[in-house]
Amino acid sequence: MEKIEWNDIDWVFLKRMKNNGTKSRMYIDGNTCIKILCDLSEEEEKIMYRKLLEMEGLSIQGVLLPKSLIVENDHLKGYTLDYWKDAINFFDYFTSTRYLECQDFLTAVKKTSLILREIHKEKILCQDLSFDNILIDQNGNVKYCDIDGCSYKGISSPYVSLLLKRFLVDFRKNESVVLSENTDRLSLLLSFFYLIYFKEIQKVSKRKYQSLSKQLTTLENMRTCATTLVNKRKPIPEIPYIDEWIEESDHYVIDREKQKSVKQKVLGQLKKV
């Protein structure tokens, strides 16, 4: 993979993006996005460097992958990737207005699931899978970003999304999170429930679930799985890809003002496991 020396970058002419990751700063240089990694330990930096080198040559439709590595004295500082203009993260896109058009939302979620299938075909585990790490544009096109937090060829990251951690460790009382394709599918499902209800699924009452599932066939399709997930006496089931449940003819519109406000946006926050 091509390497760019830190001192060769003319920072004066770069535009810093407003939205940055939990452990990164983002800059724009024409059609290129520059991601600078922050607050990595020396060991984390070495692991990330090795993993990104292993990912050279990968190409997955719907995924923004590293193009060049930025180094200083052979230490990883960041990487470049294609800049996708006018796209915003999935969570903000579908929560920025009062009304949630479920048909548009479900169509977009189906796309995220189909891309996840392709990611898994390349033997990649996303680990930090959330709607903050998925982008969407005004035409409904979807792409995964921040793929550097993945697990590839046995090289993993110490982080998962906070939604997954809160569900498996805090709610389910698992001592640790064993990463797999199933935990990726679970992360996507947890993100889905959170955006639909503005609550984590373990905090959604049976009555509230049933009320909305009467309006959305998709939720009715998920009912058995959702019931099992919140039953601590039952093991985590093998979860299908979410596109298998989605009914794109669901036309219901959710009024956000009738839902409780989100007290804490947890989708994109990282937690060590």
PDB file of C-alpha atoms in Angstrom:
ATOM      1  CA  MET A   1       0.000   0.000   0.000  1.00  0.00           C
ATOM      2  CA  GLU A   2       1.327   3.460  -0.893  1.00  0.00           C
ATOM      3  CA  LYS A   3       2.792   5.411   2.006  1.00  0.00           C
ATOM      4  CA  ILE A   4       2.673   9.174   2.398  1.00  0.00           C
ATOM      5  CA  GLU A   5       5.171  10.863   4.678  1.00  0.00           C
ATOM      6  CA  TRP A   6       3.645  13.083   7.350  1.00  0.00           C
ATOM      7  CA  ASN A   7       5.998  15.962   6.497  1.00  0.00           C
ATOM      8  CA  ASP A   8       4.978  15.847   2.841  1.00  0.00           C
ATOM      9  CA  ILE A   9       1.383  16.871   3.616  1.00  0.00           C
ATOM     10  CA  ASP A  10       0.638  20.586   3.267  1.00  0.00           C
ATOM     11  CA  TRP A  11      -1.774  21.017   6.147  1.00  0.00           C
ATOM     12  CA  VAL A  12      -2.377  24.700   5.387  1.00  0.00           C
ATOM     13  CA  PHE A  13      -4.533  23.873   2.381  1.00  0.00           C
ATOM     14  CA  LEU A  14      -6.582  21.121   3.987  1.00  0.00           C
ATOM     15  CA  LYS A  15     -10.112  21.665   5.228  1.00  0.00           C
ATOM     16  CA  ARG A  16     -10.897  20.118   8.595  1.00  0.00           C
ATOM     17  CA  MET A  17     -14.256  18.368   8.764  1.00  0.00           C
ATOM     18  CA  LYS A  18     -16.725  19.311  11.484  1.00  0.00           C
ATOM     19  CA  ASN A  19     -17.627  15.719  12.299  1.00  0.00           C
ATOM     20  CA  ASN A  20     -14.704  13.724  13.634  1.00  0.00           C
ATOM     21  CA  GLY A  21     -14.521  10.254  15.084  1.00  0.00           C
ATOM     22  CA  THR A  22     -14.043   9.377  18.733  1.00  0.00           C
ATOM     23  CA  LYS A  23     -10.350   8.726  18.123  1.00  0.00           C
ATOM     24  CA  SER A  24      -9.640  10.622  14.926  1.00  0.00           C
ATOM     25  CA  ARG A  25      -9.501  13.942  13.089  1.00  0.00           C
ATOM     26  CA  MET A  26     -10.752  14.225   9.524  1.00  0.00           C
ATOM     27  CA  TYR A  27      -9.539  16.510   6.728  1.00  0.00           C
ATOM     28  CA  ILE A  28     -10.581  17.024   3.112  1.00  0.00           C
ATOM     29  CA  ASP A  29      -8.186  17.413   0.189  1.00  0.00           C
ATOM     30  CA  GLY A  30     -10.303  17.605  -2.977  1.00  0.00           C
ATOM     31  CA  ASN A  31     -11.782  14.152  -3.527  1.00  0.00           C
ATOM     32  CA  THR A  32      -9.633  12.631  -0.795  1.00  0.00           C
ATOM     33  CA  CYS A  33     -10.398  12.330   2.882  1.00  0.00           C
ATOM     34  CA  ILE A  34      -7.508  12.168   5.338  1.00  0.00           C
ATOM     35  CA  LYS A  35      -8.124  10.405   8.641  1.00  0.00           C
ATOM     36  CA  ILE A  36      -5.609  11.088  11.399  1.00  0.00           C
ATOM     37  CA  LEU A  37      -5.661   8.562  14.229  1.00  0.00           C
ATOM     38  CA  CYS A  38      -5.522   9.978  17.761  1.00  0.00           C
ATOM     39  CA  ASP A  39      -4.801   8.648  21.230  1.00  0.00           C
ATOM     40  CA  LEU A  40      -3.655   5.209  20.117  1.00  0.00           C
ATOM     41  CA  SER A  41      -1.231   3.432  22.394  1.00  0.00           C
ATOM     42  CA  GLU A  42       2.048   2.283  20.862  1.00  0.00           C
ATOM     43  CA  GLU A  43       0.750  -1.290  20.766  1.00  0.00           C
ATOM     44  CA  GLU A  44      -2.577  -0.255  19.211  1.00  0.00           C
ATOM     45  CA  GLU A  45      -0.715   1.746  16.554  1.00  0.00           C
ATOM     46  CA  LYS A  46       1.444  -1.258  15.627  1.00  0.00           C
ATOM     47  CA  ILE A  47      -1.577  -3.538  15.389  1.00  0.00           C
ATOM     48  CA  MET A  48      -3.503  -1.035  13.257  1.00  0.00           C
ATOM     49  CA  TYR A  49      -0.497  -0.571  10.957  1.00  0.00           C
ATOM     50  CA  ARG A  50      -0.150  -4.323  10.415  1.00  0.00           C
ATOM     51  CA  LYS A  51      -3.867  -4.758   9.815  1.00  0.00           C
ATOM     52  CA  LEU A  52      -4.134  -1.961   7.251  1.00  0.00           C
ATOM     53  CA  LEU A  53      -1.145  -3.377   5.360  1.00  0.00           C
ATOM     54  CA  GLU A  54      -2.909  -6.750   5.249  1.00  0.00           C
ATOM     55  CA  MET A  55      -6.016  -5.056   3.803  1.00  0.00           C
ATOM     56  CA  GLU A  56      -4.138  -3.816   0.749  1.00  0.00           C
ATOM     57  CA  GLY A  57      -5.960  -4.719  -2.448  1.00  0.00           C
ATOM     58  CA  LEU A  58      -9.338  -5.267  -0.816  1.00  0.00           C
ATOM     59  CA  SER A  59     -12.302  -3.837  -2.691  1.00  0.00           C
ATOM     60  CA  ILE A  60     -15.855  -4.141  -1.384  1.00  0.00           C
ATOM     61  CA  GLN A  61     -18.800  -2.415  -3.023  1.00  0.00           C
ATOM     62  CA  GLY A  62     -20.342  -0.047  -0.492  1.00  0.00           C
ATOM     63  CA  VAL A  63     -17.276   0.208   1.779  1.00  0.00           C
ATOM     64  CA  LEU A  64     -14.828   3.112   2.017  1.00  0.00           C
ATOM     65  CA  LEU A  65     -11.473   1.368   2.437  1.00  0.00           C
ATOM     66  CA  PRO A  66      -8.009   2.863   3.088  1.00  0.00           C
ATOM     67  CA  LYS A  67      -6.109   3.886  -0.056  1.00  0.00           C
ATOM     68  CA  SER A  68      -2.767   5.161   1.282  1.00  0.00           C
ATOM     69  CA  LEU A  69      -1.115   5.103   4.688  1.00  0.00           C
ATOM     70  CA  ILE A  70       0.245   8.231   6.357  1.00  0.00           C
ATOM     71  CA  VAL A  71       3.437   7.534   8.283  1.00  0.00           C
ATOM     72  CA  GLU A  72       6.100   9.349  10.266  1.00  0.00           C
ATOM     73  CA  ASN A  73       9.389   7.589  10.931  1.00  0.00           C
ATOM     74  CA  ASP A  74       7.627   4.373   9.906  1.00  0.00           C
ATOM     75  CA  HIS A  75       4.925   4.894  12.537  1.00  0.00           C
ATOM     76  CA  LEU A  76       1.294   4.956  11.415  1.00  0.00           C
ATOM     77  CA  LYS A  77      -0.344   8.374  11.749  1.00  0.00           C
ATOM     78  CA  GLY A  78      -3.445   7.824   9.622  1.00  0.00           C
ATOM     79  CA  TYR A  79      -4.625   6.988   6.141  1.00  0.00           C
ATOM     80  CA  THR A  80      -6.463   8.370   3.121  1.00  0.00           C
ATOM     81  CA  LEU A  81      -9.732   7.234   1.587  1.00  0.00           C
ATOM     82  CA  ASP A  82     -12.191   8.530  -0.971  1.00  0.00           C
ATOM     83  CA  TYR A  83     -14.192  11.564   0.156  1.00  0.00           C
ATOM     84  CA  TRP A  84     -17.921  11.031  -0.281  1.00  0.00           C
ATOM     85  CA  LYS A  85     -19.342  14.525  -0.645  1.00  0.00           C
ATOM     86  CA  ASP A  86     -22.781  15.410   0.765  1.00  0.00           C
ATOM     87  CA  ALA A  87     -23.149  12.145   2.697  1.00  0.00           C
ATOM     88  CA  ILE A  88     -23.892  12.129   6.436  1.00  0.00           C
ATOM     89  CA  ASN A  89     -24.007   9.380   9.000  1.00  0.00           C
ATOM     90  CA  PHE A  90     -27.033   7.104   8.961  1.00  0.00           C
ATOM     91  CA  PHE A  91     -28.221   7.982  12.474  1.00  0.00           C
ATOM     92  CA  ASP A  92     -28.269  11.744  11.903  1.00  0.00           C
ATOM     93  CA  TYR A  93     -29.888  11.338   8.504  1.00  0.00           C
ATOM     94  CA  PHE A  94     -32.918   9.534   9.912  1.00  0.00           C
ATOM     95  CA  THR A  95     -33.264  11.491  13.173  1.00  0.00           C
ATOM     96  CA  SER A  96     -32.865  15.059  11.897  1.00  0.00           C
ATOM     97  CA  THR A  97     -36.578  15.578  11.198  1.00  0.00           C
ATOM     98  CA  ARG A  98     -39.740  15.106  13.231  1.00  0.00           C
ATOM     99  CA  TYR A  99     -41.153  12.288  11.101  1.00  0.00           C
ATOM    100  CA  LEU A 100     -39.488   8.991  10.251  1.00  0.00           C
ATOM    101  CA  GLU A 101     -40.698   7.631   6.920  1.00  0.00           C
ATOM    102  CA  CYS A 102     -40.345   3.933   7.641  1.00  0.00           C
ATOM    103  CA  GLN A 103     -40.369   2.792   4.025  1.00  0.00           C
ATOM    104  CA  ASP A 104     -37.340   4.965   3.209  1.00  0.00           C
ATOM    105  CA  PHE A 105     -35.621   3.882   6.415  1.00  0.00           C
ATOM    106  CA  LEU A 106     -36.234   0.166   5.841  1.00  0.00           C
ATOM    107  CA  THR A 107     -35.035   0.353   2.241  1.00  0.00           C
ATOM    108  CA  ALA A 108     -31.795   1.956   3.442  1.00  0.00           C
ATOM    109  CA  VAL A 109     -31.355  -0.539   6.293  1.00  0.00           C
ATOM    110  CA  LYS A 110     -31.729  -3.388   3.809  1.00  0.00           C
ATOM    111  CA  LYS A 111     -28.831  -1.916   1.845  1.00  0.00           C
ATOM    112  CA  THR A 112     -26.670  -1.835   4.991  1.00  0.00           C
ATOM    113  CA  SER A 113     -27.412  -5.505   5.563  1.00  0.00           C
ATOM    114  CA  LEU A 114     -26.581  -6.512   1.997  1.00  0.00           C
ATOM    115  CA  ILE A 115     -23.249  -4.686   2.278  1.00  0.00           C
ATOM    116  CA  LEU A 116     -22.566  -6.466   5.571  1.00  0.00           C
ATOM    117  CA  ARG A 117     -22.976  -9.780   3.753  1.00  0.00           C
ATOM    118  CA  GLU A 118     -20.233  -8.714   1.326  1.00  0.00           C
ATOM    119  CA  ILE A 119     -17.974  -7.601   4.184  1.00  0.00           C
ATOM    120  CA  HIS A 120     -18.342 -11.006   5.808  1.00  0.00           C
ATOM    121  CA  LYS A 121     -17.548 -12.735   2.512  1.00  0.00           C
ATOM    122  CA  GLU A 122     -14.116 -11.084   2.767  1.00  0.00           C
ATOM    123  CA  LYS A 123     -13.709 -12.556   6.280  1.00  0.00           C
ATOM    124  CA  ILE A 124     -13.927  -9.132   7.930  1.00  0.00           C
ATOM    125  CA  LEU A 125     -15.685  -8.560  11.254  1.00  0.00           C
ATOM    126  CA  CYS A 126     -16.777  -4.947  11.661  1.00  0.00           C
ATOM    127  CA  GLN A 127     -16.652  -5.006  15.509  1.00  0.00           C
ATOM    128  CA  ASP A 128     -17.570  -1.314  15.851  1.00  0.00           C
ATOM    129  CA  LEU A 129     -20.731  -1.531  13.747  1.00  0.00           C
ATOM    130  CA  SER A 130     -23.173   1.306  14.321  1.00  0.00           C
ATOM    131  CA  PHE A 131     -25.276   3.749  12.347  1.00  0.00           C
ATOM    132  CA  ASP A 132     -22.662   6.411  13.099  1.00  0.00           C
ATOM    133  CA  ASN A 133     -20.180   4.397  11.020  1.00  0.00           C
ATOM    134  CA  ILE A 134     -22.462   4.080   8.013  1.00  0.00           C
ATOM    135  CA  LEU A 135     -22.980   6.964   5.571  1.00  0.00           C
ATOM    136  CA  ILE A 136     -25.954   7.790   3.357  1.00  0.00           C
ATOM    137  CA  ASP A 137     -26.504  10.471   0.729  1.00  0.00           C
ATOM    138  CA  GLN A 138     -29.644  12.260  -0.438  1.00  0.00           C
ATOM    139  CA  ASN A 139     -30.223   9.616  -3.116  1.00  0.00           C
ATOM    140  CA  GLY A 140     -30.319   6.834  -0.546  1.00  0.00           C
ATOM    141  CA  ASN A 141     -26.916   5.397  -1.451  1.00  0.00           C
ATOM    142  CA  VAL A 142     -25.175   3.745   1.501  1.00  0.00           C
ATOM    143  CA  LYS A 143     -21.516   3.108   2.374  1.00  0.00           C
ATOM    144  CA  TYR A 144     -19.662   1.806   5.427  1.00  0.00           C
ATOM    145  CA  CYS A 145     -16.845   3.961   6.799  1.00  0.00           C
ATOM    146  CA  ASP A 146     -14.380   3.751   9.726  1.00  0.00           C
ATOM    147  CA  ILE A 147     -13.574   0.183   8.740  1.00  0.00           C
ATOM    148  CA  ASP A 148     -10.203   0.467  10.499  1.00  0.00           C
ATOM    149  CA  GLY A 149     -11.857  -0.760  13.692  1.00  0.00           C
ATOM    150  CA  CYS A 150     -12.517  -4.161  12.131  1.00  0.00           C
ATOM    151  CA  SER A 151     -11.015  -7.589  12.697  1.00  0.00           C
ATOM    152  CA  TYR A 152      -9.171  -9.038   9.704  1.00  0.00           C
ATOM    153  CA  LYS A 153      -6.915 -12.071   9.400  1.00  0.00           C
ATOM    154  CA  GLY A 154      -6.923 -12.483  13.147  1.00  0.00           C
ATOM    155  CA  ILE A 155      -5.879  -8.868  13.734  1.00  0.00           C
ATOM    156  CA  SER A 156      -8.568  -7.214  15.791  1.00  0.00           C
ATOM    157  CA  SER A 157      -9.331  -3.984  17.613  1.00  0.00           C
ATOM    158  CA  PRO A 158      -9.941  -3.695  21.385  1.00  0.00           C
ATOM    159  CA  TYR A 159     -13.141  -1.729  20.774  1.00  0.00           C
ATOM    160  CA  VAL A 160     -16.796  -2.409  20.022  1.00  0.00           C
ATOM    161  CA  SER A 161     -19.750  -0.040  19.779  1.00  0.00           C
ATOM    162  CA  LEU A 162     -21.281   1.054  23.058  1.00  0.00           C
ATOM    163  CA  LEU A 163     -24.682  -0.374  22.108  1.00  0.00           C
ATOM    164  CA  LEU A 164     -23.179  -3.846  21.815  1.00  0.00           C
ATOM    165  CA  LYS A 165     -21.224  -3.478  25.032  1.00  0.00           C
ATOM    166  CA  ARG A 166     -24.256  -2.209  26.958  1.00  0.00           C
ATOM    167  CA  PHE A 167     -26.363  -5.078  25.699  1.00  0.00           C
ATOM    168  CA  LEU A 168     -23.958  -7.988  26.122  1.00  0.00           C
ATOM    169  CA  VAL A 169     -21.937  -6.897  29.150  1.00  0.00           C
ATOM    170  CA  ASP A 170     -24.190  -4.534  31.095  1.00  0.00           C
ATOM    171  CA  PHE A 171     -27.568  -6.137  30.348  1.00  0.00           C
ATOM    172  CA  ARG A 172     -26.745  -9.744  29.522  1.00  0.00           C
ATOM    173  CA  LYS A 173     -23.908  -9.817  32.102  1.00  0.00           C
ATOM    174  CA  ASN A 174     -21.470 -11.507  29.740  1.00  0.00           C
ATOM    175  CA  GLU A 175     -17.968 -11.166  31.121  1.00  0.00           C
ATOM    176  CA  SER A 176     -16.616 -10.447  27.667  1.00  0.00           C
ATOM    177  CA  VAL A 177     -17.740 -10.010  24.075  1.00  0.00           C
ATOM    178  CA  VAL A 178     -16.815 -12.900  21.788  1.00  0.00           C
ATOM    179  CA  LEU A 179     -16.686 -11.349  18.336  1.00  0.00           C
ATOM    180  CA  SER A 180     -18.194 -13.119  15.347  1.00  0.00           C
ATOM    181  CA  GLU A 181     -20.324 -12.515  12.296  1.00  0.00           C
ATOM    182  CA  ASN A 182     -23.281 -13.002  14.632  1.00  0.00           C
ATOM    183  CA  THR A 183     -22.204 -10.093  16.863  1.00  0.00           C
ATOM    184  CA  ASP A 184     -21.986  -7.922  13.736  1.00  0.00           C
ATOM    185  CA  ARG A 185     -25.541  -8.891  12.818  1.00  0.00           C
ATOM    186  CA  LEU A 186     -26.576  -8.276  16.428  1.00  0.00           C
ATOM    187  CA  SER A 187     -24.953  -4.812  16.370  1.00  0.00           C
ATOM    188  CA  LEU A 188     -26.886  -3.900  13.246  1.00  0.00           C
ATOM    189  CA  LEU A 189     -30.124  -5.134  14.810  1.00  0.00           C
ATOM    190  CA  LEU A 190     -29.489  -3.214  18.049  1.00  0.00           C
ATOM    191  CA  SER A 191     -28.829  -0.061  16.030  1.00  0.00           C
ATOM    192  CA  PHE A 192     -32.059  -0.644  14.130  1.00  0.00           C
ATOM    193  CA  PHE A 193     -34.130  -0.979  17.310  1.00  0.00           C
ATOM    194  CA  TYR A 194     -32.461   2.066  18.843  1.00  0.00           C
ATOM    195  CA  LEU A 195     -33.294   4.287  15.897  1.00  0.00           C
ATOM    196  CA  ILE A 196     -36.873   2.999  15.652  1.00  0.00           C
ATOM    197  CA  TYR A 197     -37.714   3.367  19.361  1.00  0.00           C
ATOM    198  CA  PHE A 198     -35.133   5.934  20.527  1.00  0.00           C
ATOM    199  CA  LYS A 199     -34.465   3.332  23.227  1.00  0.00           C
ATOM    200  CA  GLU A 200     -32.242   0.306  23.557  1.00  0.00           C
ATOM    201  CA  ILE A 201     -34.240  -2.848  22.941  1.00  0.00           C
ATOM    202  CA  GLN A 202     -33.755  -4.061  26.527  1.00  0.00           C
ATOM    203  CA  LYS A 203     -35.618  -0.935  27.668  1.00  0.00           C
ATOM    204  CA  VAL A 204     -38.553  -1.293  25.266  1.00  0.00           C
ATOM    205  CA  SER A 205     -41.667  -2.678  26.974  1.00  0.00           C
ATOM    206  CA  LYS A 206     -43.629  -5.553  25.470  1.00  0.00           C
ATOM    207  CA  ARG A 207     -46.600  -3.236  25.128  1.00  0.00           C
ATOM    208  CA  LYS A 208     -44.581  -0.639  23.209  1.00  0.00           C
ATOM    209  CA  TYR A 209     -43.066  -3.286  20.954  1.00  0.00           C
ATOM    210  CA  GLN A 210     -46.464  -4.796  20.236  1.00  0.00           C
ATOM    211  CA  SER A 211     -48.035  -1.407  19.542  1.00  0.00           C
ATOM    212  CA  LEU A 212     -45.515  -0.513  16.849  1.00  0.00           C
ATOM    213  CA  SER A 213     -45.319  -4.038  15.439  1.00  0.00           C
ATOM    214  CA  LYS A 214     -49.034  -3.754  14.585  1.00  0.00           C
ATOM    215  CA  GLN A 215     -48.039  -0.997  12.186  1.00  0.00           C
ATOM    216  CA  LEU A 216     -44.820  -2.524  10.844  1.00  0.00           C
ATOM    217  CA  THR A 217     -44.666  -6.061   9.460  1.00  0.00           C
ATOM    218  CA  THR A 218     -40.876  -5.840   9.742  1.00  0.00           C
ATOM    219  CA  LEU A 219     -41.089  -5.582  13.538  1.00  0.00           C
ATOM    220  CA  GLU A 220     -43.585  -8.420  13.651  1.00  0.00           C
ATOM    221  CA  ASN A 221     -41.134 -10.537  11.657  1.00  0.00           C
ATOM    222  CA  MET A 222     -38.485  -9.748  14.287  1.00  0.00           C
ATOM    223  CA  ARG A 223     -40.683 -10.383  17.301  1.00  0.00           C
ATOM    224  CA  THR A 224     -39.449 -13.891  18.188  1.00  0.00           C
ATOM    225  CA  CYS A 225     -35.811 -12.820  17.967  1.00  0.00           C
ATOM    226  CA  ALA A 226     -36.422  -9.621  19.958  1.00  0.00           C
ATOM    227  CA  THR A 227     -38.224 -11.574  22.680  1.00  0.00           C
ATOM    228  CA  THR A 228     -35.336 -14.046  22.925  1.00  0.00           C
ATOM    229  CA  LEU A 229     -32.738 -11.287  23.057  1.00  0.00           C
ATOM    230  CA  VAL A 230     -34.263  -9.632  26.114  1.00  0.00           C
ATOM    231  CA  ASN A 231     -34.806 -12.951  27.927  1.00  0.00           C
ATOM    232  CA  LYS A 232     -31.645 -13.344  29.997  1.00  0.00           C
ATOM    233  CA  ARG A 233     -32.386 -17.018  30.631  1.00  0.00           C
ATOM    234  CA  LYS A 234     -32.036 -17.829  26.938  1.00  0.00           C
ATOM    235  CA  PRO A 235     -28.757 -17.785  24.974  1.00  0.00           C
ATOM    236  CA  ILE A 236     -28.156 -15.259  22.237  1.00  0.00           C
ATOM    237  CA  PRO A 237     -29.682 -16.805  19.107  1.00  0.00           C
ATOM    238  CA  GLU A 238     -28.092 -17.081  15.687  1.00  0.00           C
ATOM    239  CA  ILE A 239     -29.344 -13.871  14.129  1.00  0.00           C
ATOM    240  CA  PRO A 240     -30.220 -13.662  10.424  1.00  0.00           C
ATOM    241  CA  TYR A 241     -29.047 -10.789   8.282  1.00  0.00           C
ATOM    242  CA  ILE A 242     -31.619  -8.090   8.871  1.00  0.00           C
ATOM    243  CA  ASP A 243     -32.613  -7.914   5.184  1.00  0.00           C
ATOM    244  CA  GLU A 244     -34.354 -11.277   5.646  1.00  0.00           C
ATOM    245  CA  TRP A 245     -36.899  -9.629   7.961  1.00  0.00           C
ATOM    246  CA  ILE A 246     -37.457  -6.332   6.176  1.00  0.00           C
ATOM    247  CA  GLU A 247     -40.773  -5.655   4.507  1.00  0.00           C
ATOM    248  CA  GLU A 248     -40.196  -2.681   2.231  1.00  0.00           C
ATOM    249  CA  SER A 249     -43.932  -2.119   1.767  1.00  0.00           C
ATOM    250  CA  ASP A 250     -44.180  -0.899   5.390  1.00  0.00           C
ATOM    251  CA  HIS A 251     -45.473   2.658   4.936  1.00  0.00           C
ATOM    252  CA  TYR A 252     -45.924   3.751   8.543  1.00  0.00           C
ATOM    253  CA  VAL A 253     -44.658   7.171   9.641  1.00  0.00           C
ATOM    254  CA  ILE A 254     -43.263   7.578  13.175  1.00  0.00           C
ATOM    255  CA  ASP A 255     -43.782  10.926  14.899  1.00  0.00           C
ATOM    256  CA  ARG A 256     -40.599  11.615  16.872  1.00  0.00           C
ATOM    257  CA  GLU A 257     -42.317  14.182  19.119  1.00  0.00           C
ATOM    258  CA  LYS A 258     -44.407  11.369  20.561  1.00  0.00           C
ATOM    259  CA  GLN A 259     -41.266   9.468  21.509  1.00  0.00           C
ATOM    260  CA  LYS A 260     -38.997  10.332  24.390  1.00  0.00           C
ATOM    261  CA  SER A 261     -35.940  12.363  23.503  1.00  0.00           C
ATOM    262  CA  VAL A 262     -32.649  10.562  23.335  1.00  0.00           C
ATOM    263  CA  LYS A 263     -30.823  11.370  26.572  1.00  0.00           C
ATOM    264  CA  GLN A 264     -27.518  10.011  25.344  1.00  0.00           C
ATOM    265  CA  LYS A 265     -26.459   9.245  21.795  1.00  0.00           C
ATOM    266  CA  VAL A 266     -24.643   5.952  22.165  1.00  0.00           C
ATOM    267  CA  LEU A 267     -24.403   4.565  18.658  1.00  0.00           C
ATOM    268  CA  GLY A 268     -20.942   5.793  17.795  1.00  0.00           C
ATOM    269  CA  GLN A 269     -19.189   5.653  21.131  1.00  0.00           C
ATOM    270  CA  LEU A 270     -16.454   3.073  21.539  1.00  0.00           C
ATOM    271  CA  LYS A 271     -15.908   0.783  24.488  1.00  0.00           C
ATOM    272  CA  LYS A 272     -12.997  -1.486  25.188  1.00  0.00           C
ATOM    273  CA  VAL A 273     -13.881  -5.151  25.701  1.00  0.00           C
TER     274      VAL A 273
END
